[in-house]
mmCIF file of C-alpha atoms in Angstrom:
data_model
loop_
_atom_site.group_PDB
_atom_site.id
_atom_site.type_symbol
_atom_site.label_atom_id
_atom_site.label_comp_id
_atom_site.label_asym_id
_atom_site.label_seq_id
_atom_site.Cartn_x
_atom_site.Cartn_y
_atom_site.Cartn_z
ATOM 1 C CA MET A 1 -111.053 -30.989 -155.324
ATOM 2 C CA LYS A 2 -111.362 -31.647 -159.033
ATOM 3 C CA ARG A 3 -113.848 -34.399 -159.707
ATOM 4 C CA ARG A 4 -113.123 -36.874 -162.490
ATOM 5 C CA THR A 5 -115.240 -39.751 -163.733
ATOM 6 C CA GLY A 6 -114.752 -42.227 -166.533
ATOM 7 C CA GLN A 7 -110.968 -42.385 -166.208
ATOM 8 C CA ASP A 8 -110.478 -45.433 -163.982
ATOM 9 C CA ARG A 9 -110.383 -48.478 -166.269
ATOM 10 C CA SER A 10 -111.019 -50.802 -163.306
ATOM 11 C CA ILE A 11 -114.454 -49.176 -163.044
ATOM 12 C CA THR A 12 -115.277 -48.527 -166.690
ATOM 13 C CA ALA A 13 -114.273 -52.064 -167.709
ATOM 14 C CA ASN A 14 -117.440 -53.305 -165.996
ATOM 15 C CA TRP A 15 -119.722 -50.858 -167.812
ATOM 16 C CA ARG A 16 -121.836 -52.054 -170.725
ATOM 17 C CA PRO A 17 -121.506 -50.393 -174.160
ATOM 18 C CA ALA A 18 -124.471 -48.006 -173.852
ATOM 19 C CA THR A 19 -123.094 -46.710 -170.536
ATOM 20 C CA ARG A 20 -119.584 -46.313 -171.948
ATOM 21 C CA ALA A 21 -120.973 -44.308 -174.872
ATOM 22 C CA ILE A 22 -122.441 -41.759 -172.436
ATOM 23 C CA ARG A 23 -120.026 -41.733 -169.497
ATOM 24 C CA GLY A 24 -116.735 -43.046 -170.828
ATOM 25 C CA GLY A 25 -113.771 -40.693 -170.643
ATOM 26 C CA THR A 26 -115.637 -37.875 -168.904
ATOM 27 C CA MET A 27 -113.471 -35.428 -166.954
ATOM 28 C CA ARG A 28 -115.016 -32.746 -164.749
ATOM 29 C CA SER A 29 -113.459 -29.473 -163.736
ATOM 30 C CA GLU A 30 -113.820 -27.828 -160.355
ATOM 31 C CA PHE A 31 -117.185 -26.473 -161.533
ATOM 32 C CA GLY A 32 -118.695 -29.974 -161.598
ATOM 33 C CA GLU A 33 -120.333 -29.614 -165.007
ATOM 34 C CA THR A 34 -122.471 -32.588 -166.094
ATOM 35 C CA SER A 35 -121.867 -32.138 -169.830
ATOM 36 C CA GLU A 36 -118.322 -32.405 -171.156
ATOM 37 C CA ALA A 37 -116.545 -29.064 -171.195
ATOM 38 C CA LEU A 38 -115.407 -27.587 -174.502
ATOM 39 C CA PHE A 39 -111.793 -26.408 -174.256
ATOM 40 C CA LEU A 40 -111.224 -24.020 -177.157
ATOM 41 C CA THR A 41 -107.523 -23.378 -176.737
ATOM 42 C CA SER A 42 -104.498 -23.918 -178.938
ATOM 43 C CA GLY A 43 -101.893 -23.683 -176.194
ATOM 44 C CA TYR A 44 -101.335 -23.994 -172.433
ATOM 45 C CA ALA A 45 -99.528 -21.871 -169.862
ATOM 46 C CA TYR A 46 -96.984 -23.127 -167.332
ATOM 47 C CA ASP A 47 -96.295 -21.998 -163.754
ATOM 48 C CA CYS A 48 -92.581 -21.789 -164.476
ATOM 49 C CA ALA A 49 -90.010 -22.460 -167.197
ATOM 50 C CA GLY A 50 -89.001 -25.666 -165.446
ATOM 51 C CA ASP A 51 -92.536 -27.035 -165.792
ATOM 52 C CA ALA A 52 -92.518 -26.328 -169.522
ATOM 53 C CA ALA A 53 -89.201 -28.103 -169.941
ATOM 54 C CA ALA A 54 -90.365 -31.047 -167.847
ATOM 55 C CA ARG A 55 -93.551 -31.493 -169.870
ATOM 56 C CA PHE A 56 -91.730 -31.434 -173.190
ATOM 57 C CA ALA A 57 -89.216 -33.919 -171.802
ATOM 58 C CA GLY A 58 -92.044 -36.213 -170.750
ATOM 59 C CA GLU A 59 -91.122 -35.900 -167.089
ATOM 60 C CA GLN A 60 -94.292 -34.091 -166.024
ATOM 61 C CA GLN A 61 -97.915 -34.816 -166.860
ATOM 62 C CA GLY A 62 -99.903 -32.085 -168.552
ATOM 63 C CA MET A 63 -100.862 -30.489 -171.845
ATOM 64 C CA THR A 64 -98.380 -28.725 -174.111
ATOM 65 C CA TYR A 65 -100.190 -27.888 -177.360
ATOM 66 C CA SER A 66 -103.570 -28.797 -178.835
ATOM 67 C CA ARG A 67 -101.956 -30.462 -181.828
ATOM 68 C CA LEU A 68 -100.844 -33.046 -179.271
ATOM 69 C CA GLN A 69 -103.351 -32.936 -176.407
ATOM 70 C CA ASN A 70 -106.616 -31.251 -175.600
ATOM 71 C CA PRO A 71 -108.963 -32.122 -172.705
ATOM 72 C CA THR A 72 -112.086 -32.328 -174.899
ATOM 73 C CA VAL A 73 -110.327 -34.415 -177.539
ATOM 74 C CA GLN A 74 -108.853 -36.632 -174.842
ATOM 75 C CA MET A 75 -112.320 -37.382 -173.478
ATOM 76 C CA LEU A 76 -113.479 -38.502 -176.931
ATOM 77 C CA GLU A 77 -110.411 -40.686 -177.424
ATOM 78 C CA GLU A 78 -110.979 -42.431 -174.111
ATOM 79 C CA ARG A 79 -114.663 -42.941 -174.889
ATOM 80 C CA ILE A 80 -113.986 -44.507 -178.302
ATOM 81 C CA ALA A 81 -111.248 -46.732 -176.847
ATOM 82 C CA LEU A 82 -113.631 -47.968 -174.149
ATOM 83 C CA LEU A 83 -116.337 -48.816 -176.689
ATOM 84 C CA GLU A 84 -113.795 -50.514 -178.930
ATOM 85 C CA GLY A 85 -112.196 -52.493 -176.106
ATOM 86 C CA ALA A 86 -108.851 -50.974 -177.106
ATOM 87 C CA GLU A 87 -105.998 -49.837 -174.905
ATOM 88 C CA ALA A 88 -105.788 -46.470 -176.642
ATOM 89 C CA CYS A 89 -107.250 -44.262 -179.361
ATOM 90 C CA ARG A 90 -106.025 -41.294 -181.379
ATOM 91 C CA THR A 91 -108.513 -39.042 -183.152
ATOM 92 C CA MET A 92 -108.001 -37.237 -186.465
ATOM 93 C CA ALA A 93 -109.493 -34.371 -188.451
ATOM 94 C CA SER A 94 -111.451 -36.737 -190.749
ATOM 95 C CA GLY A 95 -111.935 -40.372 -191.579
ATOM 96 C CA MET A 96 -109.508 -40.191 -194.485
ATOM 97 C CA ALA A 97 -106.918 -38.507 -192.254
ATOM 98 C CA ALA A 98 -107.239 -41.552 -189.998
ATOM 99 C CA MET A 99 -106.883 -44.012 -192.894
ATOM 100 C CA THR A 100 -103.880 -42.170 -194.330
ATOM 101 C CA ALA A 101 -102.138 -41.873 -190.969
ATOM 102 C CA VAL A 102 -102.667 -45.501 -189.980
ATOM 103 C CA LEU A 103 -101.012 -46.634 -193.205
ATOM 104 C CA LEU A 104 -98.131 -44.182 -193.537
ATOM 105 C CA CYS A 105 -97.139 -44.288 -189.867
ATOM 106 C CA GLN A 106 -96.041 -47.921 -190.161
ATOM 107 C CA LEU A 107 -94.979 -48.377 -193.794
ATOM 108 C CA GLN A 108 -91.854 -47.474 -195.723
ATOM 109 C CA ALA A 109 -90.338 -48.027 -199.159
ATOM 110 C CA GLY A 110 -89.962 -51.720 -199.911
ATOM 111 C CA ASP A 111 -92.947 -52.797 -197.808
ATOM 112 C CA HIS A 112 -95.967 -54.585 -199.239
ATOM 113 C CA VAL A 113 -99.684 -54.244 -198.441
ATOM 114 C CA VAL A 114 -102.554 -56.628 -199.173
ATOM 115 C CA ALA A 115 -105.877 -54.785 -199.367
ATOM 116 C CA GLY A 116 -109.486 -55.699 -199.958
ATOM 117 C CA ARG A 117 -110.633 -54.705 -203.438
ATOM 118 C CA ALA A 118 -114.109 -53.556 -202.315
ATOM 119 C CA ALA A 119 -113.517 -50.272 -200.510
ATOM 120 C CA PHE A 120 -114.467 -46.620 -200.311
ATOM 121 C CA GLY A 121 -113.131 -44.800 -203.364
ATOM 122 C CA SER A 122 -110.630 -42.685 -201.420
ATOM 123 C CA CYS A 123 -109.316 -45.758 -199.600
ATOM 124 C CA ARG A 124 -108.709 -47.461 -202.945
ATOM 125 C CA TRP A 125 -106.875 -44.299 -204.056
ATOM 126 C CA LEU A 126 -104.560 -44.642 -201.051
ATOM 127 C CA VAL A 127 -103.806 -48.230 -201.983
ATOM 128 C CA ASP A 128 -103.641 -47.827 -205.768
ATOM 129 C CA THR A 129 -102.047 -44.384 -206.076
ATOM 130 C CA LEU A 130 -100.554 -42.917 -202.891
ATOM 131 C CA LEU A 131 -98.666 -45.879 -201.417
ATOM 132 C CA PRO A 132 -96.878 -46.793 -204.674
ATOM 133 C CA LYS A 133 -95.591 -43.195 -204.898
ATOM 134 C CA PHE A 134 -93.564 -43.940 -201.759
ATOM 135 C CA GLY A 135 -92.226 -47.252 -203.002
ATOM 136 C CA ILE A 136 -94.805 -49.329 -201.132
ATOM 137 C CA SER A 137 -96.190 -52.120 -203.323
ATOM 138 C CA THR A 138 -99.804 -53.246 -203.029
ATOM 139 C CA THR A 139 -101.891 -56.259 -204.004
ATOM 140 C CA VAL A 140 -105.670 -56.016 -204.120
ATOM 141 C CA VAL A 141 -107.661 -59.185 -203.387
ATOM 142 C CA ASP A 142 -111.237 -60.380 -203.085
ATOM 143 C CA ALA A 143 -111.491 -60.054 -199.297
ATOM 144 C CA ARG A 144 -114.547 -62.304 -199.139
ATOM 145 C CA ASP A 145 -112.156 -65.261 -199.432
ATOM 146 C CA PRO A 146 -109.594 -65.305 -196.577
ATOM 147 C CA GLN A 147 -107.288 -67.529 -198.607
ATOM 148 C CA THR A 148 -106.633 -64.654 -201.015
ATOM 149 C CA PHE A 149 -104.786 -62.826 -198.229
ATOM 150 C CA ALA A 150 -102.626 -65.858 -197.513
ATOM 151 C CA ASP A 151 -101.890 -66.351 -201.204
ATOM 152 C CA ALA A 152 -100.964 -62.682 -201.754
ATOM 153 C CA ALA A 153 -98.706 -62.347 -198.704
ATOM 154 C CA ARG A 154 -94.968 -62.024 -199.268
ATOM 155 C CA PRO A 155 -91.949 -61.913 -196.940
ATOM 156 C CA GLU A 156 -92.083 -58.089 -197.175
ATOM 157 C CA THR A 157 -95.830 -57.869 -196.469
ATOM 158 C CA LYS A 158 -96.340 -55.617 -193.471
ATOM 159 C CA LEU A 159 -100.068 -54.922 -193.477
ATOM 160 C CA PHE A 160 -103.539 -56.257 -194.343
ATOM 161 C CA PHE A 161 -106.072 -53.449 -194.923
ATOM 162 C CA PHE A 162 -109.784 -54.029 -195.495
ATOM 163 C CA GLU A 163 -113.338 -52.865 -194.762
ATOM 164 C CA THR A 164 -116.198 -54.957 -193.431
ATOM 165 C CA PRO A 165 -118.944 -54.341 -194.384
ATOM 166 C CA ALA A 166 -117.336 -52.843 -197.477
ATOM 167 C CA ASN A 167 -118.463 -49.579 -199.048
ATOM 168 C CA PRO A 168 -120.719 -49.799 -201.044
ATOM 169 C CA THR A 169 -120.914 -53.481 -202.053
ATOM 170 C CA MET A 170 -121.541 -54.722 -198.493
ATOM 171 C CA ASP A 171 -118.917 -57.470 -198.845
ATOM 172 C CA ILE A 172 -118.260 -59.147 -195.492
ATOM 173 C CA VAL A 173 -114.775 -60.196 -194.428
ATOM 174 C CA ASP A 174 -114.229 -63.123 -192.067
ATOM 175 C CA LEU A 175 -112.442 -61.197 -189.325
ATOM 176 C CA ARG A 176 -111.265 -64.187 -187.335
ATOM 177 C CA ALA A 177 -109.840 -65.952 -190.397
ATOM 178 C CA VAL A 178 -108.079 -62.993 -192.033
ATOM 179 C CA CYS A 179 -106.725 -61.555 -188.779
ATOM 180 C CA GLY A 180 -105.568 -65.051 -187.822
ATOM 181 C CA ILE A 181 -103.571 -65.322 -191.041
ATOM 182 C CA ALA A 182 -102.014 -61.938 -190.296
ATOM 183 C CA ARG A 183 -101.067 -62.907 -186.732
ATOM 184 C CA GLU A 184 -99.455 -66.173 -187.869
ATOM 185 C CA ARG A 185 -97.209 -64.271 -190.276
ATOM 186 C CA GLY A 186 -96.410 -61.249 -188.125
ATOM 187 C CA ILE A 187 -98.466 -58.942 -190.345
ATOM 188 C CA THR A 188 -100.468 -56.034 -188.902
ATOM 189 C CA SER A 189 -104.206 -56.175 -189.660
ATOM 190 C CA VAL A 190 -106.006 -52.830 -190.050
ATOM 191 C CA VAL A 191 -109.803 -52.870 -190.265
ATOM 192 C CA ASP A 192 -111.924 -49.956 -191.471
ATOM 193 C CA ASN A 193 -114.952 -50.443 -189.187
ATOM 194 C CA ALA A 194 -116.822 -47.244 -190.105
ATOM 195 C CA PHE A 195 -119.998 -48.936 -191.373
ATOM 196 C CA ALA A 196 -120.510 -50.868 -188.128
ATOM 197 C CA THR A 197 -118.836 -48.763 -185.409
ATOM 198 C CA PRO A 198 -117.850 -50.483 -182.160
ATOM 199 C CA ALA A 199 -121.518 -50.441 -181.178
ATOM 200 C CA LEU A 200 -122.179 -53.276 -183.655
ATOM 201 C CA GLN A 201 -118.791 -54.865 -184.359
ATOM 202 C CA ARG A 202 -115.486 -54.907 -182.490
ATOM 203 C CA PRO A 203 -112.752 -56.303 -184.767
ATOM 204 C CA LEU A 204 -110.178 -56.405 -181.962
ATOM 205 C CA GLU A 205 -112.232 -59.202 -180.379
ATOM 206 C CA TYR A 206 -111.583 -61.258 -183.527
ATOM 207 C CA GLY A 207 -107.828 -60.688 -183.556
ATOM 208 C CA ALA A 208 -107.463 -57.400 -185.453
ATOM 209 C CA ASP A 209 -104.500 -55.241 -184.446
ATOM 210 C CA VAL A 210 -105.892 -51.824 -185.391
ATOM 211 C CA THR A 211 -109.297 -50.363 -186.230
ATOM 212 C CA ALA A 212 -109.825 -47.115 -188.104
ATOM 213 C CA TYR A 213 -112.931 -44.945 -188.350
ATOM 214 C CA SER A 214 -114.649 -42.111 -190.024
ATOM 215 C CA ALA A 215 -116.322 -40.791 -186.867
ATOM 216 C CA THR A 216 -118.110 -38.374 -189.196
ATOM 217 C CA LYS A 217 -120.531 -41.207 -189.819
ATOM 218 C CA MET A 218 -122.523 -42.991 -187.101
ATOM 219 C CA MET A 219 -120.481 -41.648 -184.170
ATOM 220 C CA ASP A 220 -121.561 -38.084 -184.896
ATOM 221 C CA GLY A 221 -124.550 -39.453 -186.711
ATOM 222 C CA GLN A 222 -126.229 -36.187 -187.588
ATOM 223 C CA GLY A 223 -124.174 -34.872 -190.488
ATOM 224 C CA ARG A 224 -122.538 -32.039 -188.559
ATOM 225 C CA VAL A 225 -118.756 -32.408 -188.371
ATOM 226 C CA LEU A 226 -115.785 -34.330 -189.774
ATOM 227 C CA ALA A 227 -113.783 -36.631 -187.505
ATOM 228 C CA GLY A 228 -111.673 -39.783 -187.627
ATOM 229 C CA ALA A 229 -110.181 -42.215 -185.126
ATOM 230 C CA VAL A 230 -107.634 -45.015 -184.857
ATOM 231 C CA CYS A 231 -107.707 -47.622 -182.061
ATOM 232 C CA GLY A 232 -105.086 -50.160 -181.020
ATOM 233 C CA THR A 233 -102.618 -51.058 -178.319
ATOM 234 C CA LYS A 234 -101.099 -48.311 -176.211
ATOM 235 C CA ASP A 235 -97.719 -49.193 -177.699
ATOM 236 C CA PHE A 236 -98.965 -48.775 -181.268
ATOM 237 C CA ILE A 237 -100.811 -45.520 -180.610
ATOM 238 C CA GLU A 238 -98.023 -43.891 -178.590
ATOM 239 C CA ASN A 239 -94.905 -45.268 -180.273
ATOM 240 C CA THR A 240 -95.944 -45.729 -183.906
ATOM 241 C CA LEU A 241 -98.933 -43.504 -184.693
ATOM 242 C CA LEU A 242 -98.326 -40.540 -182.378
ATOM 243 C CA SER A 243 -94.995 -39.451 -183.849
ATOM 244 C CA PHE A 244 -96.598 -39.342 -187.312
ATOM 245 C CA THR A 245 -99.628 -37.333 -186.243
ATOM 246 C CA ARG A 246 -97.599 -35.031 -183.976
ATOM 247 C CA ASN A 247 -95.365 -33.989 -186.848
ATOM 248 C CA THR A 248 -97.880 -33.978 -189.714
ATOM 249 C CA GLY A 249 -100.820 -32.435 -187.836
ATOM 250 C CA PRO A 250 -104.106 -34.138 -188.908
ATOM 251 C CA THR A 251 -105.549 -32.858 -185.639
ATOM 252 C CA LEU A 252 -109.190 -33.063 -184.602
ATOM 253 C CA SER A 253 -110.552 -29.725 -183.415
ATOM 254 C CA PRO A 254 -111.912 -29.540 -179.841
ATOM 255 C CA PHE A 255 -115.277 -28.330 -181.139
ATOM 256 C CA ASN A 256 -115.643 -31.281 -183.498
ATOM 257 C CA ALA A 257 -114.582 -33.631 -180.699
ATOM 258 C CA TRP A 258 -117.274 -32.149 -178.445
ATOM 259 C CA VAL A 259 -119.933 -32.613 -181.135
ATOM 260 C CA VAL A 260 -118.941 -36.263 -181.615
ATOM 261 C CA LEU A 261 -119.022 -36.781 -177.831
ATOM 262 C CA LYS A 262 -122.628 -35.579 -177.869
ATOM 263 C CA GLY A 263 -123.421 -37.814 -180.832
ATOM 264 C CA MET A 264 -122.017 -40.886 -179.144
ATOM 265 C CA GLU A 265 -124.462 -40.518 -176.268
ATOM 266 C CA THR A 266 -127.217 -41.728 -178.592
ATOM 267 C CA LEU A 267 -125.097 -43.998 -180.813
ATOM 268 C CA ASP A 268 -126.423 -47.277 -179.423
ATOM 269 C CA LEU A 269 -130.055 -46.155 -179.671
ATOM 270 C CA ARG A 270 -129.691 -44.693 -183.150
ATOM 271 C CA ILE A 271 -127.715 -47.435 -184.834
ATOM 272 C CA ARG A 272 -129.925 -50.227 -183.550
ATOM 273 C CA HIS A 273 -133.137 -48.462 -184.537
ATOM 274 C CA GLN A 274 -131.721 -47.572 -187.940
ATOM 275 C CA SER A 275 -130.564 -51.179 -188.371
ATOM 276 C CA GLU A 276 -134.129 -52.408 -187.777
ATOM 277 C CA SER A 277 -135.543 -49.862 -190.211
ATOM 278 C CA ALA A 278 -132.911 -50.688 -192.850
ATOM 279 C CA LEU A 279 -133.830 -54.369 -192.642
ATOM 280 C CA LYS A 280 -137.511 -53.536 -193.193
ATOM 281 C CA VAL A 281 -136.639 -51.337 -196.150
ATOM 282 C CA GLY A 282 -134.339 -54.040 -197.521
ATOM 283 C CA ARG A 283 -137.139 -56.595 -197.395
ATOM 284 C CA PHE A 284 -139.402 -54.202 -199.275
ATOM 285 C CA MET A 285 -136.739 -53.541 -201.922
ATOM 286 C CA GLU A 286 -136.131 -57.263 -202.503
ATOM 287 C CA GLY A 287 -139.457 -57.559 -204.250
ATOM 288 C CA ARG A 288 -138.922 -54.487 -206.434
ATOM 289 C CA VAL A 289 -135.363 -54.483 -207.786
ATOM 290 C CA PRO A 290 -133.185 -57.187 -209.369
ATOM 291 C CA ARG A 291 -130.619 -57.328 -206.558
ATOM 292 C CA VAL A 292 -130.428 -56.163 -202.953
ATOM 293 C CA LEU A 293 -127.094 -56.244 -201.100
ATOM 294 C CA HIS A 294 -128.049 -56.290 -197.428
ATOM 295 C CA PRO A 295 -126.097 -58.625 -195.096
ATOM 296 C CA GLY A 296 -129.155 -58.929 -192.852
ATOM 297 C CA LEU A 297 -131.157 -60.655 -195.589
ATOM 298 C CA PRO A 298 -130.806 -64.414 -196.157
ATOM 299 C CA SER A 299 -130.304 -63.626 -199.866
ATOM 300 C CA HIS A 300 -126.910 -62.092 -199.091
ATOM 301 C CA PRO A 301 -124.211 -64.707 -199.821
ATOM 302 C CA GLN A 302 -122.426 -63.944 -196.540
ATOM 303 C CA HIS A 303 -125.519 -63.559 -194.385
ATOM 304 C CA GLU A 304 -124.507 -66.144 -191.784
ATOM 305 C CA LEU A 305 -120.987 -64.737 -191.423
ATOM 306 C CA ALA A 306 -122.353 -61.214 -190.967
ATOM 307 C CA MET A 307 -124.810 -62.386 -188.324
ATOM 308 C CA SER A 308 -122.045 -64.219 -186.462
ATOM 309 C CA GLN A 309 -119.685 -61.247 -186.074
ATOM 310 C CA MET A 310 -122.040 -58.257 -185.913
ATOM 311 C CA ASP A 311 -124.585 -57.395 -183.210
ATOM 312 C CA ALA A 312 -126.845 -55.803 -185.841
ATOM 313 C CA LEU A 313 -126.315 -55.061 -189.523
ATOM 314 C CA GLY A 314 -126.326 -51.257 -189.585
ATOM 315 C CA PRO A 315 -128.310 -48.615 -191.490
ATOM 316 C CA ILE A 316 -126.603 -48.919 -194.883
ATOM 317 C CA PHE A 317 -127.154 -51.245 -197.817
ATOM 318 C CA ALA A 318 -126.965 -51.216 -201.597
ATOM 319 C CA PHE A 319 -129.150 -52.396 -204.437
ATOM 320 C CA GLU A 320 -128.946 -52.582 -208.215
ATOM 321 C CA VAL A 321 -131.272 -51.716 -211.077
ATOM 322 C CA ASP A 322 -130.987 -53.153 -214.584
ATOM 323 C CA GLY A 323 -131.250 -49.815 -216.390
ATOM 324 C CA GLY A 324 -127.741 -48.638 -215.507
ATOM 325 C CA ARG A 325 -126.887 -45.031 -214.755
ATOM 326 C CA LYS A 326 -129.925 -43.607 -216.539
ATOM 327 C CA GLN A 327 -132.428 -45.580 -214.464
ATOM 328 C CA ALA A 328 -130.436 -45.111 -211.243
ATOM 329 C CA HIS A 329 -130.411 -41.340 -211.720
ATOM 330 C CA ALA A 330 -134.119 -41.368 -212.590
ATOM 331 C CA LEU A 331 -134.871 -43.099 -209.312
ATOM 332 C CA LEU A 332 -132.787 -40.571 -207.379
ATOM 333 C CA ASP A 333 -134.464 -37.638 -209.121
ATOM 334 C CA ALA A 334 -137.920 -38.999 -208.217
ATOM 335 C CA LEU A 335 -137.246 -39.114 -204.464
ATOM 336 C CA GLN A 336 -139.359 -36.716 -202.420
ATOM 337 C CA LEU A 337 -138.267 -37.475 -198.839
ATOM 338 C CA ILE A 338 -134.898 -39.203 -199.076
ATOM 339 C CA ASP A 339 -132.049 -36.812 -199.907
ATOM 340 C CA ILE A 340 -129.516 -37.336 -202.683
ATOM 341 C CA SER A 341 -126.265 -37.224 -200.722
ATOM 342 C CA ASN A 342 -122.978 -39.124 -200.639
ATOM 343 C CA ASN A 343 -122.734 -39.080 -196.829
ATOM 344 C CA ILE A 344 -123.695 -42.027 -194.614
ATOM 345 C CA GLY A 345 -124.460 -42.588 -190.956
ATOM 346 C CA ASP A 346 -126.762 -39.562 -190.810
ATOM 347 C CA SER A 347 -130.061 -39.441 -188.922
ATOM 348 C CA ARG A 348 -131.585 -38.452 -192.277
ATOM 349 C CA SER A 349 -132.092 -41.009 -195.011
ATOM 350 C CA LEU A 350 -129.667 -40.466 -197.876
ATOM 351 C CA MET A 351 -129.097 -42.156 -201.214
ATOM 352 C CA THR A 352 -126.269 -41.875 -203.715
ATOM 353 C CA HIS A 353 -125.045 -43.318 -207.005
ATOM 354 C CA PRO A 354 -121.531 -44.531 -206.073
ATOM 355 C CA ALA A 355 -120.247 -44.803 -209.644
ATOM 356 C CA THR A 356 -120.631 -41.051 -210.165
ATOM 357 C CA THR A 357 -119.938 -39.852 -206.602
ATOM 358 C CA THR A 358 -117.972 -41.795 -203.972
ATOM 359 C CA HIS A 359 -116.202 -43.951 -206.586
ATOM 360 C CA ASN A 360 -116.015 -41.401 -209.393
ATOM 361 C CA SER A 361 -112.216 -41.180 -208.986
ATOM 362 C CA VAL A 362 -111.785 -44.947 -209.434
ATOM 363 C CA ALA A 363 -111.032 -46.075 -212.976
ATOM 364 C CA GLU A 364 -114.020 -47.818 -214.575
ATOM 365 C CA GLU A 365 -112.193 -51.147 -214.919
ATOM 366 C CA LYS A 366 -111.248 -51.159 -211.234
ATOM 367 C CA ARG A 367 -114.690 -49.939 -210.187
ATOM 368 C CA LEU A 368 -116.403 -52.787 -212.026
ATOM 369 C CA GLU A 369 -113.889 -55.252 -210.579
ATOM 370 C CA MET A 370 -114.899 -53.985 -207.127
ATOM 371 C CA GLY A 371 -118.533 -54.716 -207.967
ATOM 372 C CA VAL A 372 -119.641 -51.073 -208.244
ATOM 373 C CA SER A 373 -121.862 -51.125 -211.328
ATOM 374 C CA ASP A 374 -123.576 -48.228 -213.086
ATOM 375 C CA GLY A 375 -126.885 -49.545 -211.781
ATOM 376 C CA MET A 376 -125.853 -49.632 -208.115
ATOM 377 C CA LEU A 377 -127.368 -47.276 -205.526
ATOM 378 C CA ARG A 378 -126.414 -47.009 -201.855
ATOM 379 C CA LEU A 379 -129.019 -46.157 -199.229
ATOM 380 C CA ASN A 380 -128.458 -44.852 -195.709
ATOM 381 C CA VAL A 381 -131.653 -45.416 -193.724
ATOM 382 C CA GLY A 382 -132.214 -42.671 -191.170
ATOM 383 C CA LEU A 383 -134.511 -42.119 -188.223
ATOM 384 C CA GLU A 384 -137.641 -41.131 -190.135
ATOM 385 C CA ASP A 385 -140.749 -43.314 -189.881
ATOM 386 C CA VAL A 386 -139.895 -46.403 -191.897
ATOM 387 C CA ASP A 387 -143.317 -46.452 -193.563
ATOM 388 C CA ASP A 388 -142.715 -42.948 -194.933
ATOM 389 C CA LEU A 389 -139.401 -44.122 -196.353
ATOM 390 C CA ILE A 390 -141.003 -47.153 -197.985
ATOM 391 C CA GLU A 391 -143.751 -44.983 -199.499
ATOM 392 C CA ASP A 392 -141.142 -42.594 -200.916
ATOM 393 C CA LEU A 393 -139.145 -45.465 -202.380
ATOM 394 C CA ASP A 394 -142.302 -47.028 -203.799
ATOM 395 C CA GLN A 395 -143.272 -43.905 -205.751
ATOM 396 C CA ALA A 396 -139.668 -43.293 -206.872
ATOM 397 C CA LEU A 397 -139.326 -46.882 -208.104
ATOM 398 C CA ARG A 398 -142.560 -46.579 -210.076
ATOM 399 C CA ALA A 399 -141.402 -43.267 -211.561
ATOM 400 C CA ALA A 400 -138.160 -44.957 -212.663
ATOM 401 C CA GLY A 401 -140.062 -47.821 -214.302
ATOM 402 C CA LEU A 402 -139.532 -50.378 -211.544
#
């Protein structure tokens, strides 16, 4: 008999997050493998023509095509949903595929979106450039103040879209307040939770309708593959999102899903350790640079809010130098251990200059409005010994005149 574990929600609902991250969603074949199997197949065979017809009609359970279902991908989707506390999850080929799909699947010409102004550069491009091309109007607000969402909402507003913590400014959004405003007005709230992951923050617990992820980041956590995910109610995933993804095809490959499954086994351990290291590095940086943007530090203007809705503050923070781009680049060029890279969530420590990398496509006026200055640097603290990281930063700061 085929043995399956991790599929019965009455059992998995009692598991704690670290257990869900390892066991959630696991399906075993007749071989009884302990590690999740990797199903590298594009299609599936049927015992008879009637079975094929029944599956496509939705009258028989089973796989039809890997653009729609794949056993390895399905295991990852169930695991993410369990960690999130969501009814369902749909994975995508990348984080931006997830963000694009979650917006376009539920919007049409004439609709209106209110979005947080501090956001990843590509997410701002979606809001500022892509949506208006389809007749969808947008208003960008300072998401740190929940009232801005209420003030910007219109009768045709269908969606609130924001990140918390925001990339790279580390702005924190009051989830309960903003999602509450959305619920009162019948507006769908979509939260980009990539910086925190469900290991540290679960927006659905605060009233969010949908969460979206770049699983490339902490979920894989080792810089290996691209992946994205969207979590929500079963009705939203199956009746709103699925038809969009089925027909447009931003499909996650089984191999990438398998890699992320392996990464999630250590997610809780990694993200908590990296959070502790990032806080130590942030404290060191506070005495060396003009401004540190780390929600875990009391100097952050939204420190108390961040502490109230996150289990830990994550591995990423930003800081600013007074010498603009020239000094920021000099600091980067002096690094000996930390890599210059625009990725985040990696087990390796990485630093980037957002103004010339992740937010290069954002017009300067908008970038400055977002709070992304020429002197800003974003640091992803990895799993190296924190004292080695501090020593590297110390010599790089001195080399840059800080």
